[in-house]
Amino acid sequence: MRRSLTLIAALGLVAALAAGLVVATSPRQPATAQDAAVTVQRAHAGSATPTLKRRVVLLTIGSDSGAPKFGRGGAVESGRADALQLVIIDTTKRKGAVVSFPRDSYVPIPGHGTNKINAAMAFGGPPLLVATFEQLTGLTIDYYALTSFDGLTDIVNKVGKVQVNVDMNLRDHFAGAFLDKGKRNLTGGQALAYARARKTLPGGDFDRSRHQGQLLLGGLTTYQRQVAEDPAKVLTWLGIMRDEVKTDLPFPELLRLALLATDVPASSVKNIPVPSVAGSAGSASVVRLQPGAYSLFGRLRAGSLGCPLGRAWGRARSVMSGSRIP
C-alpha cells in the first residue's frame, strides 16, 4: 500500500487569514507559486464574493508533493491531499469547528467512482477535491488553503513556534516525533512530526487526524496570544505572510478574513473528528465513514457547529474498538 507522508495545512491558513491585509499594504512583490508556503484561493473561481456575514467554510489541504526540502518533488496542487480539515466559522455567534477527515476516507469522487479522499486532488487538483467535499457534506466551501511539508515548517519557524496541548507521550521514530504530554511550544519540525505521527499511536490515522486539528487551533491561539501580549507582533506576522502567502483575493476580502482570525476565540472553536472506522476495499486498507458522520454533516448544514470534542471523540473511539488500524 502506498504510504505517503502527512502534513498539516491548517497553520498556514490561520496565518494567511490573520495577516491577509499585508498583500495590499506592503510595497514588496507577493509570493509566487514557486516560493509561496501557502496558497489561499476562493473555492470557486469567478464566483461572487462570499458575504462573510454568517457562515464561512474553508478547506485546508496538506499536499504530499511540492516539498523539495523533504525530497518530495512535483507540483503541490497535483499531489495527494494527506491532511484535510473543514474549518467552519459562524461569524454571528463567534464560534467555529475544525472537522478532521482521515486521508484514507473511502468516499465518492465526482467522475472517478469511489476512492480514498486524498486521491481527489491527484485526479483533478483542488477544484475536484472541493467538489468531493461539497458532494459528501452538502456544505458550500468558500475558500481553500494549500501547503506542503516545506510550507508548514517555514511558517511555524518564522512566527516563533506554535503552542499545542500534546495529548499523549510520543516516541514515533518514523515521523521523528519525540514529545511529552502537556502544553508544548513546537518548532516547525516538531509541528510537522506531530502532524505525521501515527505508527505508535493507539488510534493510528484517527489520532493523527485529530492532532492535525489541534495544530490548527494551536496556530490560532499562538497568533492571538502573541498579539495580545505585544500588538506590534502583528507586524511580524504581516511581514511573514507577505513573503509566504500566494493569493489573488482583493484587499477588502482579505481584510475581512483577517479580522475573523482575531474575532473568534480559539476556545470557541471545537476540534471534531469525523466518526469513522478502519476497513478495507478489495486489498486496500481504507477508512469508512459511519452514520454519525452524516448526522454531523446535517447538523453543520443546519447551523449547529457539532458536539464538543469529548463526545465526538468518545463515539469515534467506541466505533474503532476492536478494529485494526491500518
PDB file of C-alpha atoms in Angstrom, residues 137-298:
ATOM      1  CA  THR A 137     -21.069  17.055   3.233  1.00  0.00           C
ATOM      2  CA  GLY A 138     -23.660  19.187   1.439  1.00  0.00           C
ATOM      3  CA  LEU A 139     -21.757  22.306   2.532  1.00  0.00           C
ATOM      4  CA  THR A 140     -20.628  25.035   0.142  1.00  0.00           C
ATOM      5  CA  ILE A 141     -16.912  25.726   0.548  1.00  0.00           C
ATOM      6  CA  ASP A 142     -15.885  29.382   0.287  1.00  0.00           C
ATOM      7  CA  TYR A 143     -12.075  29.128   0.338  1.00  0.00           C
ATOM      8  CA  TYR A 144      -9.247  26.627   0.353  1.00  0.00           C
ATOM      9  CA  ALA A 145      -5.690  26.870   1.649  1.00  0.00           C
ATOM     10  CA  LEU A 146      -2.986  24.586   0.267  1.00  0.00           C
ATOM     11  CA  THR A 147       0.511  23.913   1.611  1.00  0.00           C
ATOM     12  CA  SER A 148       3.278  21.306   1.799  1.00  0.00           C
ATOM     13  CA  PHE A 149       5.858  19.971   4.267  1.00  0.00           C
ATOM     14  CA  ASP A 150       8.105  22.908   3.432  1.00  0.00           C
ATOM     15  CA  GLY A 151       5.282  25.403   3.845  1.00  0.00           C
ATOM     16  CA  LEU A 152       4.311  24.215   7.314  1.00  0.00           C
ATOM     17  CA  THR A 153       7.839  24.165   8.729  1.00  0.00           C
ATOM     18  CA  ASP A 154       8.699  27.551   7.213  1.00  0.00           C
ATOM     19  CA  ILE A 155       5.592  29.254   8.602  1.00  0.00           C
ATOM     20  CA  VAL A 156       5.976  27.858  12.130  1.00  0.00           C
ATOM     21  CA  ASN A 157       9.685  28.645  12.358  1.00  0.00           C
ATOM     22  CA  LYS A 158       9.182  32.213  11.200  1.00  0.00           C
ATOM     23  CA  VAL A 159       6.402  33.015  13.662  1.00  0.00           C
ATOM     24  CA  GLY A 160       8.495  31.570  16.504  1.00  0.00           C
ATOM     25  CA  LYS A 161       6.940  28.202  17.385  1.00  0.00           C
ATOM     26  CA  VAL A 162       3.320  27.233  17.952  1.00  0.00           C
ATOM     27  CA  GLN A 163       1.785  26.174  21.262  1.00  0.00           C
ATOM     28  CA  VAL A 164      -0.056  22.842  21.221  1.00  0.00           C
ATOM     29  CA  ASN A 165      -1.576  20.835  24.053  1.00  0.00           C
ATOM     30  CA  VAL A 166       0.080  17.497  23.243  1.00  0.00           C
ATOM     31  CA  ASP A 167      -2.365  14.856  24.477  1.00  0.00           C
ATOM     32  CA  MET A 168      -0.056  11.857  24.842  1.00  0.00           C
ATOM     33  CA  ASN A 169       3.609  10.930  25.166  1.00  0.00           C
ATOM     34  CA  LEU A 170       5.021  10.334  21.694  1.00  0.00           C
ATOM     35  CA  ARG A 171       8.045   8.257  20.707  1.00  0.00           C
ATOM     36  CA  ASP A 172       7.491   7.807  16.979  1.00  0.00           C
ATOM     37  CA  HIS A 173      10.779   7.171  15.161  1.00  0.00           C
ATOM     38  CA  PHE A 174       9.172   7.019  11.713  1.00  0.00           C
ATOM     39  CA  ALA A 175       7.741  10.538  11.988  1.00  0.00           C
ATOM     40  CA  GLY A 176      10.530  11.874  14.204  1.00  0.00           C
ATOM     41  CA  ALA A 177       8.021  12.782  16.916  1.00  0.00           C
ATOM     42  CA  PHE A 178       9.523  12.727  20.424  1.00  0.00           C
ATOM     43  CA  LEU A 179       7.205  14.776  22.624  1.00  0.00           C
ATOM     44  CA  ASP A 180       5.905  14.580  26.182  1.00  0.00           C
ATOM     45  CA  LYS A 181       2.293  15.153  27.113  1.00  0.00           C
ATOM     46  CA  GLY A 182       1.338  18.717  28.055  1.00  0.00           C
ATOM     47  CA  LYS A 183       1.477  22.216  26.602  1.00  0.00           C
ATOM     48  CA  ARG A 184       4.468  22.434  24.283  1.00  0.00           C
ATOM     49  CA  ASN A 185       5.886  25.162  22.078  1.00  0.00           C
ATOM     50  CA  LEU A 186       6.676  23.302  18.865  1.00  0.00           C
ATOM     51  CA  THR A 187       9.221  24.262  16.227  1.00  0.00           C
ATOM     52  CA  GLY A 188       8.348  23.765  12.569  1.00  0.00           C
ATOM     53  CA  GLY A 189       9.988  20.351  12.540  1.00  0.00           C
ATOM     54  CA  GLN A 190       8.215  19.266  15.711  1.00  0.00           C
ATOM     55  CA  ALA A 191       4.855  20.504  14.417  1.00  0.00           C
ATOM     56  CA  LEU A 192       5.313  18.515  11.218  1.00  0.00           C
ATOM     57  CA  ALA A 193       6.321  15.421  13.195  1.00  0.00           C
ATOM     58  CA  TYR A 194       3.235  15.761  15.416  1.00  0.00           C
ATOM     59  CA  ALA A 195       1.055  16.032  12.298  1.00  0.00           C
ATOM     60  CA  ARG A 196       2.656  12.932  10.727  1.00  0.00           C
ATOM     61  CA  ALA A 197       2.932  10.553  13.687  1.00  0.00           C
ATOM     62  CA  ARG A 198       0.635   7.515  13.513  1.00  0.00           C
ATOM     63  CA  LYS A 199       2.573   4.248  13.781  1.00  0.00           C
ATOM     64  CA  THR A 200       2.883   4.313  17.575  1.00  0.00           C
ATOM     65  CA  LEU A 201      -0.477   5.933  18.324  1.00  0.00           C
ATOM     66  CA  PRO A 202      -3.303   3.834  19.789  1.00  0.00           C
ATOM     67  CA  GLY A 203      -5.722   5.218  17.213  1.00  0.00           C
ATOM     68  CA  GLY A 204      -3.295   5.293  14.269  1.00  0.00           C
ATOM     69  CA  ASP A 205      -4.603   7.505  11.467  1.00  0.00           C
ATOM     70  CA  PHE A 206      -7.541   8.580  13.605  1.00  0.00           C
ATOM     71  CA  ASP A 207      -5.276  10.063  16.287  1.00  0.00           C
ATOM     72  CA  ARG A 208      -3.136  11.653  13.608  1.00  0.00           C
ATOM     73  CA  SER A 209      -6.134  13.381  12.021  1.00  0.00           C
ATOM     74  CA  ARG A 210      -7.182  14.715  15.424  1.00  0.00           C
ATOM     75  CA  HIS A 211      -3.662  16.022  16.108  1.00  0.00           C
ATOM     76  CA  GLN A 212      -3.767  17.934  12.837  1.00  0.00           C
ATOM     77  CA  GLY A 213      -6.873  19.704  14.073  1.00  0.00           C
ATOM     78  CA  GLN A 214      -5.071  20.522  17.328  1.00  0.00           C
ATOM     79  CA  LEU A 215      -2.276  22.154  15.353  1.00  0.00           C
ATOM     80  CA  LEU A 216      -4.765  24.368  13.564  1.00  0.00           C
ATOM     81  CA  LEU A 217      -6.191  25.573  16.852  1.00  0.00           C
ATOM     82  CA  GLY A 218      -2.687  25.948  18.255  1.00  0.00           C
ATOM     83  CA  GLY A 219      -1.817  28.267  15.394  1.00  0.00           C
ATOM     84  CA  LEU A 220      -4.843  30.439  16.073  1.00  0.00           C
ATOM     85  CA  THR A 221      -4.131  30.503  19.818  1.00  0.00           C
ATOM     86  CA  THR A 222      -0.476  31.405  19.242  1.00  0.00           C
ATOM     87  CA  TYR A 223      -1.359  34.292  16.948  1.00  0.00           C
ATOM     88  CA  GLN A 224      -3.971  35.710  19.315  1.00  0.00           C
ATOM     89  CA  ARG A 225      -1.706  35.347  22.371  1.00  0.00           C
ATOM     90  CA  GLN A 226       1.287  36.999  20.707  1.00  0.00           C
ATOM     91  CA  VAL A 227      -0.733  39.977  19.520  1.00  0.00           C
ATOM     92  CA  ALA A 228      -2.446  40.365  22.918  1.00  0.00           C
ATOM     93  CA  GLU A 229       0.929  40.427  24.678  1.00  0.00           C
ATOM     94  CA  ASP A 230       2.542  42.758  22.147  1.00  0.00           C
ATOM     95  CA  PRO A 231       0.349  44.415  19.490  1.00  0.00           C
ATOM     96  CA  ALA A 232       3.467  45.145  17.451  1.00  0.00           C
ATOM     97  CA  LYS A 233       3.728  41.387  16.837  1.00  0.00           C
ATOM     98  CA  VAL A 234       1.086  41.742  14.170  1.00  0.00           C
ATOM     99  CA  LEU A 235       3.734  43.442  12.032  1.00  0.00           C
ATOM    100  CA  THR A 236       5.916  40.350  12.281  1.00  0.00           C
ATOM    101  CA  TRP A 237       3.032  38.145  11.131  1.00  0.00           C
ATOM    102  CA  LEU A 238       2.176  40.567   8.353  1.00  0.00           C
ATOM    103  CA  GLY A 239       5.714  40.540   7.022  1.00  0.00           C
ATOM    104  CA  ILE A 240       5.887  36.765   7.086  1.00  0.00           C
ATOM    105  CA  MET A 241       2.597  36.387   5.293  1.00  0.00           C
ATOM    106  CA  ARG A 242       3.570  38.964   2.698  1.00  0.00           C
ATOM    107  CA  ASP A 243       6.510  36.737   1.794  1.00  0.00           C
ATOM    108  CA  GLU A 244       4.889  33.338   2.222  1.00  0.00           C
ATOM    109  CA  VAL A 245       1.256  33.549   1.018  1.00  0.00           C
ATOM    110  CA  LYS A 246       0.112  33.473  -2.597  1.00  0.00           C
ATOM    111  CA  THR A 247      -3.413  34.751  -3.167  1.00  0.00           C
ATOM    112  CA  ASP A 248      -5.392  36.754  -5.694  1.00  0.00           C
ATOM    113  CA  LEU A 249      -8.121  37.802  -3.265  1.00  0.00           C
ATOM    114  CA  PRO A 250      -8.817  41.563  -3.279  1.00  0.00           C
ATOM    115  CA  PHE A 251      -7.835  43.676  -0.300  1.00  0.00           C
ATOM    116  CA  PRO A 252     -11.318  44.212   1.252  1.00  0.00           C
ATOM    117  CA  GLU A 253     -11.949  40.479   1.250  1.00  0.00           C
ATOM    118  CA  LEU A 254      -8.557  39.725   2.777  1.00  0.00           C
ATOM    119  CA  LEU A 255      -9.093  42.336   5.460  1.00  0.00           C
ATOM    120  CA  ARG A 256     -12.426  40.832   6.476  1.00  0.00           C
ATOM    121  CA  LEU A 257     -10.859  37.378   6.654  1.00  0.00           C
ATOM    122  CA  ALA A 258      -8.001  38.770   8.736  1.00  0.00           C
ATOM    123  CA  LEU A 259     -10.485  40.186  11.216  1.00  0.00           C
ATOM    124  CA  LEU A 260     -12.137  36.784  11.581  1.00  0.00           C
ATOM    125  CA  ALA A 261      -8.876  35.331  12.875  1.00  0.00           C
ATOM    126  CA  THR A 262      -8.836  37.835  15.720  1.00  0.00           C
ATOM    127  CA  ASP A 263     -12.576  37.943  16.438  1.00  0.00           C
ATOM    128  CA  VAL A 264     -13.289  34.238  17.053  1.00  0.00           C
ATOM    129  CA  PRO A 265     -11.759  32.961  20.323  1.00  0.00           C
ATOM    130  CA  ALA A 266      -9.786  29.750  19.865  1.00  0.00           C
ATOM    131  CA  SER A 267     -11.617  28.348  22.897  1.00  0.00           C
ATOM    132  CA  SER A 268     -14.871  28.648  20.932  1.00  0.00           C
ATOM    133  CA  VAL A 269     -13.623  26.501  18.051  1.00  0.00           C
ATOM    134  CA  LYS A 270     -14.223  22.758  18.536  1.00  0.00           C
ATOM    135  CA  ASN A 271     -11.914  20.071  17.142  1.00  0.00           C
ATOM    136  CA  ILE A 272     -14.292  17.361  15.837  1.00  0.00           C
ATOM    137  CA  PRO A 273     -13.054  14.099  14.260  1.00  0.00           C
ATOM    138  CA  VAL A 274     -15.394  12.621  11.667  1.00  0.00           C
ATOM    139  CA  PRO A 275     -16.879   9.368  13.052  1.00  0.00           C
ATOM    140  CA  SER A 276     -15.244   6.597  11.042  1.00  0.00           C
ATOM    141  CA  VAL A 277     -13.818   3.105  11.285  1.00  0.00           C
ATOM    142  CA  ALA A 278     -10.936   1.201   9.707  1.00  0.00           C
ATOM    143  CA  GLY A 279     -11.941  -1.213   6.949  1.00  0.00           C
ATOM    144  CA  SER A 280     -10.962  -2.482   3.528  1.00  0.00           C
ATOM    145  CA  ALA A 281     -11.949  -2.168  -0.116  1.00  0.00           C
ATOM    146  CA  GLY A 282     -10.618  -5.166  -2.019  1.00  0.00           C
ATOM    147  CA  SER A 283      -6.978  -5.434  -0.984  1.00  0.00           C
ATOM    148  CA  ALA A 284      -6.706  -1.784   0.098  1.00  0.00           C
ATOM    149  CA  SER A 285      -6.976  -0.545   3.676  1.00  0.00           C
ATOM    150  CA  VAL A 286      -9.461   2.310   3.857  1.00  0.00           C
ATOM    151  CA  VAL A 287     -11.454   4.306   6.396  1.00  0.00           C
ATOM    152  CA  ARG A 288     -15.236   4.132   6.182  1.00  0.00           C
ATOM    153  CA  LEU A 289     -17.387   6.973   7.445  1.00  0.00           C
ATOM    154  CA  GLN A 290     -20.017   5.931   9.969  1.00  0.00           C
ATOM    155  CA  PRO A 291     -23.678   7.066  10.149  1.00  0.00           C
ATOM    156  CA  GLY A 292     -22.638   9.582  12.790  1.00  0.00           C
ATOM    157  CA  ALA A 293     -20.572  11.379  10.144  1.00  0.00           C
ATOM    158  CA  TYR A 294     -23.625  12.103   8.027  1.00  0.00           C
ATOM    159  CA  SER A 295     -25.569  13.207  11.104  1.00  0.00           C
ATOM    160  CA  LEU A 296     -22.708  15.597  11.849  1.00  0.00           C
ATOM    161  CA  PHE A 297     -22.818  16.986   8.298  1.00  0.00           C
ATOM    162  CA  GLY A 298     -26.561  17.545   8.670  1.00  0.00           C
TER     163      GLY A 298
END
